[in-house]
mmCIF file of C-alpha atoms in Angstrom:
data_model
loop_
_atom_site.group_PDB
_atom_site.id
_atom_site.type_symbol
_atom_site.label_atom_id
_atom_site.label_comp_id
_atom_site.label_asym_id
_atom_site.label_seq_id
_atom_site.Cartn_x
_atom_site.Cartn_y
_atom_site.Cartn_z
ATOM 1 C CA MET Y 1 85.808 64.334 113.870
ATOM 2 C CA GLU Y 2 83.518 62.470 111.376
ATOM 3 C CA VAL Y 3 80.158 63.916 110.717
ATOM 4 C CA GLN Y 4 77.650 61.643 109.179
ATOM 5 C CA GLU Y 5 74.210 63.022 108.067
ATOM 6 C CA ASN Y 6 71.305 61.241 106.730
ATOM 7 C CA ILE Y 7 69.593 63.268 103.981
ATOM 8 C CA ILE Y 8 65.849 62.846 104.213
ATOM 9 C CA ASN Y 9 63.734 63.363 101.077
ATOM 10 C CA ARG Y 10 60.628 64.757 102.633
ATOM 11 C CA VAL Y 11 58.850 65.061 99.298
ATOM 12 C CA ALA Y 12 59.249 61.374 98.651
ATOM 13 C CA GLU Y 13 57.993 60.535 102.137
ATOM 14 C CA SER Y 14 55.052 62.944 101.869
ATOM 15 C CA GLY Y 15 52.770 60.435 100.155
ATOM 16 C CA LEU Y 16 51.999 62.871 97.257
ATOM 17 C CA LEU Y 17 51.105 61.428 93.880
ATOM 18 C CA SER Y 18 52.373 63.570 90.975
ATOM 19 C CA PHE Y 19 50.313 63.856 87.808
ATOM 20 C CA ASP Y 20 52.259 65.235 84.762
ATOM 21 C CA LEU Y 21 49.888 66.211 81.808
ATOM 22 C CA ALA Y 22 52.952 66.285 79.566
ATOM 23 C CA GLU Y 23 53.166 62.531 79.795
ATOM 24 C CA LEU Y 24 49.721 62.409 77.929
ATOM 25 C CA TYR Y 25 51.050 64.653 75.085
ATOM 26 C CA PRO Y 26 50.142 62.765 71.829
ATOM 27 C CA ALA Y 27 53.059 62.573 69.400
ATOM 28 C CA GLY Y 28 52.669 63.842 65.974
ATOM 29 C CA GLU Y 29 52.704 67.110 63.919
ATOM 30 C CA ARG Y 30 49.785 69.530 64.369
ATOM 31 C CA ILE Y 31 48.454 71.348 61.330
ATOM 32 C CA PHE Y 32 45.873 73.968 60.962
ATOM 33 C CA TYR Y 33 44.237 73.539 57.562
ATOM 34 C CA ASP Y 34 42.882 77.001 56.664
ATOM 35 C CA ILE Y 35 40.176 76.733 54.162
ATOM 36 C CA LYS Y 36 40.656 80.465 53.383
ATOM 37 C CA ASP Y 37 43.215 79.287 50.800
ATOM 38 C CA ASN Y 38 40.307 77.696 48.872
ATOM 39 C CA LEU Y 39 38.169 80.735 48.753
ATOM 40 C CA PHE Y 40 37.617 82.643 45.563
ATOM 41 C CA HIS Y 41 39.015 86.101 46.105
ATOM 42 C CA GLY Y 42 39.150 85.352 49.738
ATOM 43 C CA LEU Y 43 35.358 85.812 50.004
ATOM 44 C CA MET Y 44 33.509 82.774 48.969
ATOM 45 C CA LEU Y 45 33.858 79.113 48.088
ATOM 46 C CA ARG Y 46 33.140 78.123 44.512
ATOM 47 C CA GLU Y 47 31.881 74.518 44.495
ATOM 48 C CA LYS Y 48 33.293 73.538 41.145
ATOM 49 C CA ASP Y 49 36.764 74.832 41.932
ATOM 50 C CA PHE Y 50 36.714 73.299 45.413
ATOM 51 C CA ARG Y 51 35.623 69.954 44.139
ATOM 52 C CA GLU Y 52 38.430 69.994 41.641
ATOM 53 C CA PHE Y 53 40.922 70.783 44.400
ATOM 54 C CA ILE Y 54 39.487 67.951 46.476
ATOM 55 C CA LYS Y 55 39.996 65.491 43.498
ATOM 56 C CA GLU Y 56 43.527 66.620 42.766
ATOM 57 C CA HIS Y 57 45.060 67.328 46.197
ATOM 58 C CA ASN Y 58 47.554 64.863 47.770
ATOM 59 C CA TRP Y 59 45.773 63.675 50.849
ATOM 60 C CA GLU Y 60 48.454 61.268 51.871
ATOM 61 C CA SER Y 61 50.610 64.179 52.979
ATOM 62 C CA TYR Y 62 48.421 64.308 56.197
ATOM 63 C CA SER Y 63 49.384 60.746 57.248
ATOM 64 C CA GLY Y 64 49.818 60.450 60.908
ATOM 65 C CA LYS Y 65 49.269 64.100 61.644
ATOM 66 C CA HIS Y 66 46.713 65.886 63.897
ATOM 67 C CA ILE Y 67 44.679 68.368 61.791
ATOM 68 C CA ALA Y 68 42.465 71.243 62.786
ATOM 69 C CA ILE Y 69 40.215 72.487 60.007
ATOM 70 C CA GLY Y 70 38.966 76.058 60.089
ATOM 71 C CA CYS Y 71 38.723 79.350 58.382
ATOM 72 C CA SER Y 72 40.704 82.419 59.321
ATOM 73 C CA ALA Y 73 38.919 84.648 56.813
ATOM 74 C CA ASP Y 74 35.779 86.516 57.545
ATOM 75 C CA ALA Y 75 33.754 84.391 55.024
ATOM 76 C CA ILE Y 76 30.768 82.144 55.039
ATOM 77 C CA VAL Y 77 31.888 78.575 54.314
ATOM 78 C CA PRO Y 78 29.239 75.976 53.773
ATOM 79 C CA THR Y 79 29.330 73.010 56.170
ATOM 80 C CA TRP Y 80 29.629 70.514 53.440
ATOM 81 C CA ALA Y 81 33.075 71.963 52.536
ATOM 82 C CA TYR Y 82 34.442 71.117 55.949
ATOM 83 C CA MET Y 83 32.809 67.683 55.681
ATOM 84 C CA LEU Y 84 34.529 67.077 52.310
ATOM 85 C CA LEU Y 85 37.925 67.919 53.811
ATOM 86 C CA ALA Y 86 37.356 65.788 56.785
ATOM 87 C CA ASN Y 87 36.313 62.925 54.581
ATOM 88 C CA LYS Y 88 39.457 63.101 52.503
ATOM 89 C CA MET Y 89 41.845 63.664 55.432
ATOM 90 C CA SER Y 90 40.406 61.162 57.907
ATOM 91 C CA PRO Y 91 41.773 57.966 56.171
ATOM 92 C CA PHE Y 92 45.272 59.275 56.543
ATOM 93 C CA ALA Y 93 45.422 61.658 59.523
ATOM 94 C CA GLU Y 94 45.653 60.548 63.111
ATOM 95 C CA THR Y 95 43.009 63.215 64.137
ATOM 96 C CA VAL Y 96 40.728 65.624 62.300
ATOM 97 C CA VAL Y 97 38.694 68.205 64.181
ATOM 98 C CA PHE Y 98 36.918 71.511 63.459
ATOM 99 C CA GLY Y 99 38.595 74.515 65.053
ATOM 100 C CA ASP Y 100 41.989 75.998 65.552
ATOM 101 C CA LEU Y 101 45.174 74.541 67.095
ATOM 102 C CA GLU Y 102 44.013 75.243 70.661
ATOM 103 C CA VAL Y 103 40.758 73.381 69.992
ATOM 104 C CA LEU Y 104 42.833 70.531 68.519
ATOM 105 C CA GLU Y 105 45.014 70.367 71.618
ATOM 106 C CA THR Y 106 41.887 70.486 73.871
ATOM 107 C CA ILE Y 107 40.325 67.524 72.097
ATOM 108 C CA LEU Y 108 43.602 65.501 72.031
ATOM 109 C CA PHE Y 109 44.001 65.858 75.803
ATOM 110 C CA ASP Y 110 40.275 65.220 76.475
ATOM 111 C CA ARG Y 111 40.569 61.961 74.672
ATOM 112 C CA LYS Y 112 43.674 60.931 76.557
ATOM 113 C CA LEU Y 113 42.180 61.873 79.983
ATOM 114 C CA ASN Y 114 38.969 59.977 79.176
ATOM 115 C CA GLN Y 115 41.004 56.815 78.506
ATOM 116 C CA LEU Y 116 42.686 56.884 81.967
ATOM 117 C CA ASP Y 117 41.718 54.907 85.060
ATOM 118 C CA PHE Y 118 41.794 57.353 87.878
ATOM 119 C CA GLU Y 119 41.191 54.742 90.644
ATOM 120 C CA LYS Y 120 44.718 55.003 91.812
ATOM 121 C CA TYR Y 121 44.168 58.554 92.813
ATOM 122 C CA ARG Y 122 41.212 57.795 95.069
ATOM 123 C CA ASP Y 123 41.656 59.199 98.522
ATOM 124 C CA GLN Y 124 45.162 60.371 97.627
ATOM 125 C CA ARG Y 125 46.968 63.720 97.780
ATOM 126 C CA VAL Y 126 47.637 64.717 94.204
ATOM 127 C CA VAL Y 127 50.005 67.369 92.757
ATOM 128 C CA ILE Y 128 49.236 68.305 89.200
ATOM 129 C CA LYS Y 129 52.558 69.218 87.738
ATOM 130 C CA GLY Y 130 52.888 72.583 86.018
ATOM 131 C CA CYS Y 131 55.363 74.726 84.224
ATOM 132 C CA GLY Y 132 56.849 72.157 81.780
ATOM 133 C CA GLU Y 133 58.534 72.408 78.457
ATOM 134 C CA ILE Y 134 55.400 71.175 76.579
ATOM 135 C CA HIS Y 135 52.453 73.493 76.207
ATOM 136 C CA ILE Y 136 49.448 71.950 77.910
ATOM 137 C CA PRO Y 137 46.090 73.764 77.227
ATOM 138 C CA ASN Y 138 44.320 75.205 80.243
ATOM 139 C CA SER Y 139 41.308 73.064 79.319
ATOM 140 C CA ALA Y 140 43.375 69.966 80.128
ATOM 141 C CA TYR Y 141 44.173 71.239 83.677
ATOM 142 C CA ILE Y 142 40.449 72.022 84.147
ATOM 143 C CA GLU Y 143 39.307 68.587 82.928
ATOM 144 C CA LEU Y 144 41.864 66.856 85.102
ATOM 145 C CA THR Y 145 40.806 68.888 88.105
ATOM 146 C CA VAL Y 146 37.083 68.014 87.514
ATOM 147 C CA LYS Y 147 37.984 64.273 87.316
ATOM 148 C CA LEU Y 148 40.250 64.368 90.458
ATOM 149 C CA THR Y 149 37.818 66.458 92.542
ATOM 150 C CA GLU Y 150 35.481 63.496 92.434
ATOM 151 C CA ILE Y 151 37.901 61.043 94.009
ATOM 152 C CA ALA Y 152 41.152 62.654 95.429
ATOM 153 C CA LYS Y 153 41.653 63.587 98.996
ATOM 154 C CA SER Y 154 43.399 66.836 97.906
ATOM 155 C CA ILE Y 155 44.623 68.448 94.728
ATOM 156 C CA MET Y 156 47.503 70.867 94.477
ATOM 157 C CA TYR Y 157 49.224 72.561 91.546
ATOM 158 C CA GLY Y 158 52.938 73.042 90.914
ATOM 159 C CA GLU Y 159 55.912 70.893 92.214
ATOM 160 C CA PRO Y 160 55.826 68.750 95.357
ATOM 161 C CA CYS Y 161 58.268 71.128 97.046
ATOM 162 C CA SER Y 162 56.188 74.192 96.155
ATOM 163 C CA THR Y 163 52.510 73.817 95.615
ATOM 164 C CA VAL Y 164 49.295 75.898 95.319
ATOM 165 C CA PRO Y 165 46.334 74.181 97.035
ATOM 166 C CA ILE Y 166 43.305 73.693 94.749
ATOM 167 C CA PHE Y 167 41.073 71.361 96.620
ATOM 168 C CA LYS Y 168 40.841 69.589 99.936
ATOM 169 C CA ARG Y 169 37.970 67.173 100.760
ATOM 170 C CA LYS Y 170 36.389 67.875 104.077
ATOM 171 C CA SER Y 171 36.201 64.700 106.198
#
């Protein structure tokens, strides 16, 4: 007796659109430039020494990288010091922001999300993929949810076979 079964992929037939934030992950090394290394005795910035460092440092070493500039020490750093660093890094670096690496990731994802055309998600059931190998900041999930809430029919989180409902437009 021959048994022939047709396997039906219910996920494929569900009409769900999947959105994977990992696909927006910008390539490139991330660096936190900690200005504490330029502080005198870890307490204050001496302008003369700092300007000498600015003049002598190899800024090309930041080529193509995403840089977050900040200070991990409990010190008062004048704004102009961060501005000098940004001025020297920006011709070489892909991105230069103020903050830590989490702020950098937030800004990188915000920029990518703001470049997208969300029209294909209008009136659609969307699953925002989670639990991937690439770290996606929570801020990216929030920003994406805000954008999709305006146009999608429903938003879910997880995998198409196992989702958590986030939003459903009332007809």
